[in-house]
Short mmCIF file of C-alpha atoms in Angstrom, two decimals:
data_model
loop_
_atom_site.label_atom_id
_atom_site.label_comp_id
_atom_site.label_asym_id
_atom_site.label_seq_id
_atom_site.Cartn_x
_atom_site.Cartn_y
_atom_site.Cartn_z
CA MET A 1 88.64 64.25 -71.36
CA THR A 2 87.37 64.05 -67.80
CA SER A 3 88.95 62.26 -64.86
CA LYS A 4 88.50 58.54 -64.46
CA TYR A 5 86.99 57.03 -61.34
CA THR A 6 87.49 53.91 -59.28
CA THR A 7 85.72 52.33 -56.32
CA VAL A 8 86.92 52.35 -52.74
CA SER A 9 85.31 50.07 -50.17
CA ILE A 10 84.19 51.64 -46.94
CA PRO A 11 81.99 50.19 -44.19
CA ILE A 12 78.28 50.42 -45.04
CA ALA A 13 77.58 52.07 -41.71
CA LEU A 14 80.10 54.81 -42.47
CA HIS A 15 78.59 55.27 -45.91
CA GLU A 16 75.19 55.75 -44.28
CA ARG A 17 76.57 58.33 -41.86
CA LEU A 18 78.20 60.19 -44.75
CA GLU A 19 74.99 60.03 -46.75
CA ARG A 20 73.07 61.64 -43.92
CA LEU A 21 75.72 64.32 -43.59
CA VAL A 22 75.76 65.06 -47.31
CA GLN A 23 71.96 65.41 -47.36
CA LYS A 24 72.03 67.68 -44.34
CA LYS A 25 74.88 69.91 -45.47
CA GLY A 26 73.78 70.31 -49.07
CA SER A 27 77.16 71.54 -50.24
CA PHE A 28 78.24 68.18 -51.70
CA LYS A 29 76.54 66.33 -54.52
CA SER A 30 77.16 62.82 -53.22
CA VAL A 31 79.07 60.68 -50.74
CA SER A 32 81.75 60.20 -53.42
CA ASP A 33 82.02 63.95 -53.86
CA TYR A 34 82.38 64.42 -50.09
CA ALA A 35 84.88 61.58 -49.72
CA THR A 36 87.00 62.96 -52.58
CA TYR A 37 87.06 66.39 -50.91
CA VAL A 38 88.10 65.01 -47.53
CA LEU A 39 90.71 62.66 -48.93
CA ARG A 40 92.30 65.45 -50.96
CA GLU A 41 92.43 67.59 -47.83
CA VAL A 42 94.15 64.83 -45.88
CA VAL A 43 96.48 63.59 -48.58
CA VAL A 44 98.00 67.03 -49.24
CA MET A 45 98.94 67.33 -45.56
CA HIS A 46 100.77 64.02 -45.60
CA GLU A 47 102.45 64.75 -48.93
CA SER A 48 103.71 68.09 -47.57
CA ASP A 49 105.38 66.35 -44.64
CA GLN A 50 107.53 64.32 -47.00
CA VAL A 51 109.24 67.04 -49.01
CA PRO A 52 112.69 68.29 -47.97
CA GLU A 53 114.08 71.62 -49.25
CA ALA A 54 116.64 70.80 -51.89
CA PHE A 55 119.50 73.28 -51.50
CA THR A 56 122.95 72.07 -52.44
CA SER A 57 125.94 73.66 -50.69
CA GLU A 58 126.70 75.53 -53.95
CA ASP A 59 123.13 76.84 -54.01
CA VAL A 60 123.42 78.04 -50.45
CA GLU A 61 126.58 80.04 -51.14
CA ALA A 62 125.28 81.58 -54.35
CA ILE A 63 121.87 82.44 -52.94
CA ARG A 64 123.24 83.82 -49.69
CA SER A 65 125.72 86.05 -51.44
CA ARG A 66 123.11 87.42 -53.91
CA LEU A 67 120.60 88.09 -51.13
CA LYS A 68 123.29 89.84 -49.10
CA ALA A 69 124.43 91.92 -52.06
CA LEU A 70 120.88 93.04 -52.73
CA GLY A 71 120.22 93.88 -49.08
CA TYR A 72 117.68 91.13 -48.40
CA LEU A 73 119.93 89.54 -45.76
CA MET B 1 110.02 75.81 -43.14
CA PRO B 2 108.56 77.49 -46.22
CA SER B 3 105.44 75.98 -47.69
CA THR B 4 105.94 72.86 -49.85
CA PRO B 5 106.11 73.62 -53.58
CA HIS B 6 102.91 72.90 -55.48
CA GLY B 7 102.86 69.27 -56.56
CA GLY B 8 105.69 68.48 -54.15
CA LYS B 9 108.75 69.61 -56.11
CA LEU B 10 110.17 72.94 -57.19
CA VAL B 11 110.82 72.68 -60.92
CA GLN B 12 114.28 73.91 -61.96
CA VAL B 13 115.13 74.08 -65.64
CA ASN B 14 118.70 74.68 -66.73
CA GLN B 15 119.20 78.32 -67.77
CA LYS B 16 121.85 79.44 -70.28
CA ASP B 17 122.85 82.72 -71.86
CA LEU B 18 120.71 84.00 -74.70
CA ALA B 19 121.87 82.43 -77.93
CA GLU B 20 121.22 82.63 -81.59
CA SER B 21 118.92 79.91 -82.81
CA SER B 22 120.92 76.72 -83.39
CA GLY B 23 119.52 76.42 -86.88
CA ARG B 24 119.49 72.65 -86.39
CA ASN B 25 116.11 72.43 -84.77
CA LEU B 26 112.65 73.32 -85.83
CA SER B 27 112.04 76.88 -84.73
CA LEU B 28 108.96 78.61 -83.37
CA THR B 29 108.69 82.35 -82.78
CA VAL B 30 107.04 83.03 -79.44
CA SER B 31 105.35 86.15 -78.10
CA ALA B 32 106.86 88.27 -75.33
CA GLU B 33 104.11 86.88 -73.09
CA SER B 34 105.17 83.27 -73.80
CA ALA B 35 108.83 84.21 -73.23
CA VAL B 36 107.85 85.35 -69.72
CA THR B 37 105.98 82.08 -69.17
CA ILE B 38 109.09 80.13 -70.22
CA GLN B 39 111.11 82.03 -67.60
CA ASN B 40 108.48 81.36 -64.96
CA ILE B 41 108.43 77.65 -65.78
CA ALA B 42 112.24 77.51 -65.67
CA GLN B 43 112.44 79.15 -62.25
CA GLY B 44 109.74 76.97 -60.72
CA ILE B 45 107.18 79.74 -60.28
CA LEU B 46 104.66 77.55 -62.08
CA SER B 47 105.70 74.24 -60.43
CA PRO B 48 104.82 71.45 -61.01
CA ILE B 49 104.38 72.58 -64.63
CA GLU B 50 107.50 71.66 -66.62
CA GLY B 51 106.38 72.88 -70.01
CA PHE B 52 103.41 73.81 -72.14
CA MET B 53 100.34 71.69 -71.58
CA GLY B 54 99.36 68.75 -73.69
CA ARG B 55 95.77 67.99 -74.58
CA ASN B 56 94.93 65.85 -71.54
CA ASP B 57 96.11 68.39 -68.99
CA TYR B 58 94.49 71.19 -71.00
CA GLN B 59 91.08 69.57 -71.07
CA ARG B 60 91.12 68.51 -67.44
CA VAL B 61 92.15 72.00 -66.33
CA LEU B 62 89.29 73.49 -68.32
CA ASP B 63 86.71 70.96 -67.11
CA GLU B 64 87.76 70.24 -63.55
CA MET B 65 90.41 72.80 -62.62
CA ARG B 66 92.95 70.03 -62.03
CA LEU B 67 95.91 68.59 -63.89
CA GLU B 68 95.69 65.06 -65.18
CA ASN B 69 97.46 63.90 -61.99
CA ASP B 70 94.75 65.53 -59.80
CA ILE B 71 96.87 68.52 -58.68
CA PRO B 72 94.81 71.75 -58.56
CA TRP B 73 95.38 74.02 -61.56
CA THR B 74 92.94 76.52 -62.99
CA ILE B 75 94.29 78.20 -66.13
CA PRO B 76 95.88 76.25 -69.01
CA ILE B 77 99.50 77.10 -69.82
CA LEU B 78 99.52 77.17 -73.60
CA LEU B 79 102.00 77.82 -76.37
CA HIS B 80 100.19 79.05 -79.47
CA ALA B 81 101.65 78.04 -82.79
CA PRO B 82 100.80 78.28 -86.47
CA GLU B 83 98.62 75.55 -87.93
CA GLY B 84 100.54 72.61 -89.27
CA LEU B 85 103.55 72.76 -86.97
CA THR B 86 104.48 69.12 -86.49
CA ALA B 87 107.50 67.25 -85.25
CA GLY B 88 108.32 63.82 -83.87
CA ASN B 89 107.77 63.03 -80.21
CA GLY B 90 110.74 64.41 -78.27
CA ASP B 91 112.11 66.47 -81.17
CA GLU B 92 113.69 69.70 -79.97
CA VAL B 93 112.04 72.95 -80.99
CA ASP B 94 113.90 76.25 -80.59
CA LEU B 95 111.63 78.87 -79.09
CA VAL B 96 112.81 82.22 -80.41
CA ASN B 97 111.82 85.77 -79.68
CA ASP B 98 111.16 88.56 -82.19
CA SER B 99 114.89 89.32 -82.38
CA GLY B 100 115.72 85.74 -83.31
CA SER B 101 117.34 84.79 -80.00
CA THR B 102 116.52 81.45 -78.48
CA VAL B 103 114.62 81.91 -75.22
CA GLY B 104 114.10 78.23 -74.64
CA VAL B 105 114.05 74.77 -76.14
CA LEU B 106 111.01 72.55 -75.99
CA ALA B 107 110.77 68.80 -76.37
CA PHE B 108 107.84 68.44 -78.74
CA GLU B 109 105.06 66.16 -77.57
CA GLU B 110 102.01 67.11 -79.58
CA SER B 111 100.17 69.87 -81.36
CA TYR B 112 96.42 70.21 -81.14
CA LYS B 113 93.61 72.63 -81.80
CA ILE B 114 91.66 74.26 -79.00
CA ASP B 115 88.13 75.61 -79.08
CA ARG B 116 88.73 79.26 -78.17
CA LYS B 117 85.09 79.82 -77.26
CA GLU B 118 85.14 76.92 -74.84
CA PHE B 119 88.41 78.25 -73.42
CA ALA B 120 86.91 81.72 -72.92
CA LYS B 121 83.68 80.43 -71.42
CA LYS B 122 85.40 78.15 -68.93
CA VAL B 123 88.39 80.30 -67.97
CA PHE B 124 86.82 83.77 -68.08
CA LYS B 125 83.16 82.76 -67.64
CA THR B 126 82.26 84.87 -70.64
CA GLU B 127 82.64 85.00 -74.40
CA ASP B 128 82.31 88.77 -74.40
CA GLU B 129 85.20 90.24 -76.32
CA SER B 130 85.18 93.39 -74.24
CA HIS B 131 86.85 91.22 -71.57
CA PRO B 132 90.62 91.71 -72.19
CA GLY B 133 91.40 88.05 -71.54
CA VAL B 134 88.77 86.90 -74.01
CA ALA B 135 89.95 89.39 -76.63
CA ASN B 136 93.50 88.13 -76.15
CA ALA B 137 92.42 84.49 -76.43
CA TYR B 138 90.48 85.17 -79.63
CA SER B 139 93.45 86.98 -81.16
CA GLN B 140 95.70 83.92 -80.77
CA SER B 141 96.08 80.94 -83.07
CA PRO B 142 93.77 78.07 -82.01
CA TRP B 143 96.70 75.69 -82.58
CA VAL B 144 98.91 74.98 -79.59
CA VAL B 145 102.02 72.93 -78.95
CA GLY B 146 102.62 70.84 -75.86
CA GLY B 147 105.98 69.76 -74.49
CA LYS B 148 108.52 70.05 -71.72
CA ILE B 149 110.99 72.95 -71.58
CA LEU B 150 114.48 71.45 -71.78
CA TRP B 151 116.35 74.69 -71.13
CA ALA B 152 115.62 78.40 -71.00
CA SER B 153 117.68 81.52 -71.46
CA LYS B 154 118.90 83.36 -68.37
CA PRO B 155 116.70 86.34 -67.51
CA GLN B 156 117.91 89.58 -69.06
CA GLU B 157 119.25 92.24 -66.70
CA THR B 158 116.85 95.13 -66.22
CA GLU B 159 116.49 97.95 -63.70
CA PHE B 160 114.24 95.58 -61.74
CA THR B 161 116.74 92.72 -61.49
CA PRO B 162 117.84 93.83 -57.98
CA VAL B 163 114.23 93.44 -56.78
CA THR B 164 113.54 90.16 -58.54
CA LEU B 165 113.95 86.95 -56.56
CA THR B 166 113.36 83.40 -57.72
CA PRO B 167 111.32 80.92 -55.67
CA LYS B 168 114.54 79.20 -54.69
CA GLU B 169 115.85 82.49 -53.30
CA THR B 170 112.68 83.46 -51.44
CA ARG B 171 112.40 79.99 -49.93
CA PHE B 172 115.97 80.28 -48.70
CA LEU B 173 115.32 83.81 -47.43
CA PHE B 174 112.20 82.82 -45.47
CA LYS B 175 114.10 79.91 -43.98
CA GLU B 176 116.98 82.17 -42.93
CA LYS B 177 114.52 84.59 -41.37
CA ALA B 178 112.79 81.67 -39.62
CA TRP B 179 109.48 82.79 -41.09
CA LYS B 180 106.92 80.03 -40.94
CA ASN B 181 103.75 81.95 -41.69
CA VAL B 182 104.35 84.16 -44.69
CA VAL B 183 101.48 86.06 -46.28
CA ALA B 184 101.72 86.88 -49.97
CA PHE B 185 100.31 90.14 -51.22
CA GLN B 186 99.69 90.38 -54.95
CA THR B 187 99.40 93.85 -56.42
CA ARG B 188 99.59 95.77 -59.68
CA ASN B 189 99.28 99.24 -58.16
CA ALA B 190 101.20 101.71 -56.06
CA PRO B 191 100.10 101.29 -52.44
CA HIS B 192 97.37 103.43 -50.94
CA ILE B 193 96.34 103.25 -47.30
CA GLY B 194 93.80 100.51 -48.00
CA HIS B 195 96.54 98.22 -49.33
CA GLU B 196 98.70 99.00 -46.32
CA TYR B 197 95.90 98.04 -43.94
CA VAL B 198 95.34 94.71 -45.64
CA GLN B 199 99.06 93.96 -45.38
CA LYS B 200 99.34 95.04 -41.77
CA THR B 201 96.22 93.17 -40.71
CA ALA B 202 97.79 90.06 -42.22
CA LEU B 203 101.13 90.84 -40.63
CA ALA B 204 99.51 91.02 -37.21
CA PHE B 205 99.34 87.24 -37.10
CA ALA B 206 102.08 86.23 -39.56
CA ASP B 207 105.86 86.19 -39.28
CA GLY B 208 106.31 88.17 -42.46
CA ILE B 209 104.66 89.60 -45.52
CA PHE B 210 105.81 88.96 -49.07
CA ILE B 211 104.86 91.90 -51.28
CA ASN B 212 104.90 90.62 -54.83
CA PRO B 213 103.92 93.30 -57.37
CA VAL B 214 103.16 92.07 -60.84
CA LEU B 215 105.08 93.88 -63.56
CA GLY B 216 104.23 93.50 -67.20
CA LYS B 217 102.02 94.78 -69.96
CA LYS B 218 99.92 97.71 -68.82
CA LYS B 219 97.22 99.93 -70.19
CA PRO B 220 97.40 103.74 -70.49
CA GLY B 221 96.76 105.43 -67.17
CA ASP B 222 98.18 102.55 -65.07
CA PHE B 223 101.08 103.24 -62.71
CA THR B 224 104.38 102.46 -64.41
CA ASP B 225 106.44 99.55 -63.10
CA GLU B 226 108.95 102.07 -61.75
CA ALA B 227 106.25 103.96 -59.83
CA ILE B 228 105.01 100.76 -58.19
CA VAL B 229 108.48 99.69 -57.09
CA VAL B 230 109.54 103.14 -55.85
CA ALA B 231 106.26 103.58 -53.96
CA TYR B 232 106.60 100.24 -52.19
CA LYS B 233 110.22 100.85 -51.28
CA THR B 234 109.23 104.17 -49.72
CA LEU B 235 106.30 102.67 -47.82
CA MET B 236 108.34 99.78 -46.45
CA LYS B 237 111.15 102.08 -45.34
CA GLY B 238 108.90 104.43 -43.42
CA TYR B 239 106.01 102.34 -42.17
CA TYR B 240 106.99 98.68 -41.67
CA PRO B 241 108.95 97.32 -38.75
CA ALA B 242 112.41 96.25 -39.94
CA GLY B 243 112.60 92.67 -41.07
CA THR B 244 108.87 92.05 -41.41
CA ALA B 245 108.34 92.63 -45.12
CA VAL B 246 110.06 91.44 -48.27
CA MET B 247 109.33 92.86 -51.69
CA SER B 248 110.19 91.14 -54.93
CA ILE B 249 108.56 91.68 -58.29
CA LEU B 250 106.91 89.07 -60.49
CA ASN B 251 107.01 89.24 -64.28
CA TYR B 252 103.64 87.92 -65.30
CA GLU B 253 100.90 88.81 -67.73
CA MET B 254 97.62 89.43 -65.93
CA GLN B 255 94.72 87.58 -67.53
CA TYR B 256 91.86 89.11 -65.52
CA ALA B 257 90.30 85.68 -65.06
CA GLY B 258 88.96 86.58 -61.60
CA PRO B 259 88.33 83.44 -59.51
CA ARG B 260 90.37 81.04 -61.62
CA GLU B 261 93.27 83.48 -61.66
CA ALA B 262 93.09 83.95 -57.89
CA ILE B 263 93.87 80.25 -57.54
CA LEU B 264 96.78 80.54 -59.97
CA HIS B 265 98.09 83.54 -58.04
CA ALA B 266 97.94 81.46 -54.86
CA ILE B 267 99.81 78.56 -56.48
CA MET B 268 102.61 80.85 -57.69
CA ARG B 269 103.01 82.36 -54.19
CA LYS B 270 102.99 78.88 -52.64
CA ASN B 271 105.96 78.12 -54.89
CA PHE B 272 107.71 81.22 -53.55
CA GLY B 273 107.31 79.63 -50.08
CA CYS B 274 104.28 81.50 -48.76
CA SER B 275 101.82 79.82 -46.41
CA HIS B 276 98.99 82.33 -46.99
CA ILE B 277 97.77 84.75 -49.62
CA ALA B 278 95.63 87.85 -49.16
CA ILE B 279 92.57 87.85 -51.40
CA GLY B 280 90.55 91.03 -51.51
CA ARG B 281 87.44 92.20 -53.27
CA ASP B 282 87.28 91.34 -56.98
CA HIS B 283 90.77 89.84 -56.99
CA ALA B 284 92.12 89.59 -60.58
CA GLY B 285 88.79 90.83 -61.89
CA VAL B 286 87.99 93.40 -64.52
CA GLY B 287 84.88 95.49 -65.12
CA LYS B 288 81.73 93.80 -63.88
CA PHE B 289 82.54 90.32 -65.12
CA TYR B 290 82.76 88.72 -61.67
CA GLU B 291 80.85 89.01 -58.42
CA PRO B 292 82.77 91.07 -55.83
CA TYR B 293 83.74 88.07 -53.68
CA GLU B 294 83.72 85.28 -56.28
CA ALA B 295 87.52 85.05 -56.18
CA GLN B 296 87.24 84.24 -52.47
CA GLU B 297 84.46 81.67 -52.79
CA ILE B 298 86.35 79.52 -55.32
CA PHE B 299 88.91 78.56 -52.64
CA GLU B 300 86.22 76.33 -51.05
CA GLU B 301 86.65 73.97 -53.99
CA PHE B 302 90.32 73.31 -53.23
CA PRO B 303 90.92 71.58 -49.90
CA ASP B 304 94.30 70.45 -51.20
CA LEU B 305 95.68 73.76 -52.45
CA GLY B 306 98.36 73.83 -49.75
CA ILE B 307 98.24 77.61 -49.27
CA SER B 308 95.58 79.29 -47.16
CA PRO B 309 93.68 82.32 -48.37
CA LEU B 310 93.08 85.27 -46.08
CA PHE B 311 89.93 87.02 -47.16
CA PHE B 312 89.59 90.78 -46.86
CA ARG B 313 86.68 93.11 -47.26
CA GLU B 314 87.30 96.48 -48.81
CA PHE B 315 88.90 99.06 -46.50
CA PHE B 316 87.88 102.72 -46.50
CA TYR B 317 88.46 105.83 -44.41
CA CYS B 318 85.50 106.63 -42.16
CA THR B 319 85.11 110.28 -41.23
CA LYS B 320 83.14 109.30 -38.11
CA CYS B 321 85.39 106.45 -36.94
CA LEU B 322 88.28 108.79 -37.76
CA GLY B 323 90.28 105.93 -39.13
CA ILE B 324 90.51 103.06 -41.56
CA ALA B 325 87.66 100.58 -41.33
CA ASN B 326 85.67 98.10 -43.35
CA GLU B 327 81.99 97.23 -43.48
CA LYS B 328 82.38 94.57 -40.80
CA ILE B 329 83.59 97.00 -38.17
CA CYS B 330 82.13 100.36 -39.18
CA PRO B 331 78.44 101.13 -38.50
CA HIS B 332 78.37 104.43 -40.36
CA ALA B 333 76.71 105.40 -43.60
CA GLU B 334 78.21 105.26 -47.08
CA SER B 335 78.29 109.06 -47.10
CA ASP B 336 80.72 109.00 -44.16
CA ARG B 337 83.17 106.79 -46.03
CA LEU B 338 86.00 107.76 -48.35
CA THR B 339 86.78 104.82 -50.60
CA PHE B 340 90.24 104.26 -52.01
CA SER B 341 89.59 104.73 -55.66
CA GLY B 342 92.51 104.17 -58.00
CA THR B 343 90.86 106.37 -60.61
CA LYS B 344 90.49 109.21 -58.10
CA LEU B 345 94.15 108.89 -57.09
CA ARG B 346 95.27 108.95 -60.69
CA THR B 347 93.19 112.05 -61.46
CA MET B 348 94.74 113.83 -58.49
CA PHE B 349 98.29 112.95 -59.49
CA GLN B 350 97.69 113.91 -63.09
CA SER B 351 96.47 117.34 -62.05
CA GLY B 352 99.57 117.74 -59.87
CA GLU B 353 97.58 117.48 -56.66
CA ALA B 354 98.89 115.33 -53.79
CA PRO B 355 96.30 112.90 -52.46
CA PRO B 356 95.13 113.47 -48.86
CA LYS B 357 97.06 111.59 -46.17
CA GLU B 358 93.96 109.49 -45.46
CA PHE B 359 94.39 108.06 -48.96
CA MET B 360 98.12 107.71 -49.36
CA ARG B 361 101.20 108.24 -47.20
CA PRO B 362 102.65 111.66 -48.07
CA GLU B 363 106.15 110.19 -48.57
CA VAL B 364 104.74 107.64 -51.01
CA ALA B 365 102.85 110.34 -52.89
CA ASP B 366 106.00 112.50 -53.03
CA ALA B 367 108.05 109.60 -54.36
CA ILE B 368 105.50 109.01 -57.12
CA MET B 369 105.22 112.70 -57.97
CA GLY B 370 109.01 112.93 -58.16
CA LEU B 371 109.11 110.50 -61.08
CA PRO B 372 109.21 111.91 -64.60
CA GLN B 373 106.55 109.48 -65.76
CA PRO B 374 104.53 107.75 -63.05
CA PHE B 375 101.77 106.66 -65.44
CA VAL B 376 101.73 104.67 -68.63
CA GLU B 377 100.89 106.91 -71.60
#
């Protein structure tokens, strides 16, 4: 099974700019390929901003004491 | 803040003491290799993976190096099983080791047959059985079982337990140390000077280095796990500024899948909280199956990996530069260069000869030579 695709609307002028870029660079197969690459790059940055570290107070005590006992802290 | 876990969440599976099989559930005997994978899933080392892959994830990983939900992933996580193992969706399956103890419980989702040749060709880029990963794949049942791990046994105490940290612990540690840029260094060898230079070059810009030796199945002539750990402890004590390096071991079975495995190595270190990973020449390669820098080039395909690779050329000692160099900074001829050959080091040790200080720190060499058995027989 391969991934499924959908269509995203972008301004025609932007599509044309991207098309020129893709042809010039040669490292992407198509505008879709390029747009997928860039969107993945951007989306991971925003997703990373949203994730808090999940340490409960019990975790903190247990982890701190083990790390101390082993000489890491 | 440590790097975000892969897929956004650190997986944590409940861990209990080793127990006899319940006898109530369907039972599946798993290999020692799969038992290690179960531990790694439970501790979040393989986040966001919560169990063994079903068919859709498997095929997408093979074809596109991504999970079904688009998260980068390069090597399928499979649980091999005998043909005909079936259960209802969600039924619990006891995963037992050779001694009959339950090492985990899986919620059955599906069983399916894989094409081992396709697996070998896509993961290892070869069907040649002289590749250890291919030989291993061909020796396994083509039937696999997919499903989430509901609970796993607690890790057994070993001599390496005091140098084994979970991702939760390293993430806490890096936070306590206020390390933001942490470079992971993957290794399966005792450190020679070339390794040390890679680590220190990385350390020059980072807050800390995370030395993460892989312990597990080895072949005759390899350094023993004990030799690797003792050598690193000695090196860190004598040659690293206090508080700049952390060492913790990783139980993991190397697959020698070169570029695809380099990405998996990066994902695991991201889960430990690292922001960067050092990738050298022929990372995770074996023999001549991969181009020297193929494991570096593959990173271009993953803009959303969430951990940055640091690429290194091979270091050597140059008799004209009178120091450690690499081909980017040394203009001298091959004949002026002493390369750090693992085979050469091993031959020296085995004949009772200490390697020259240009190859290995004398204290590290002494520590290795002081062990009754520094090499696997």
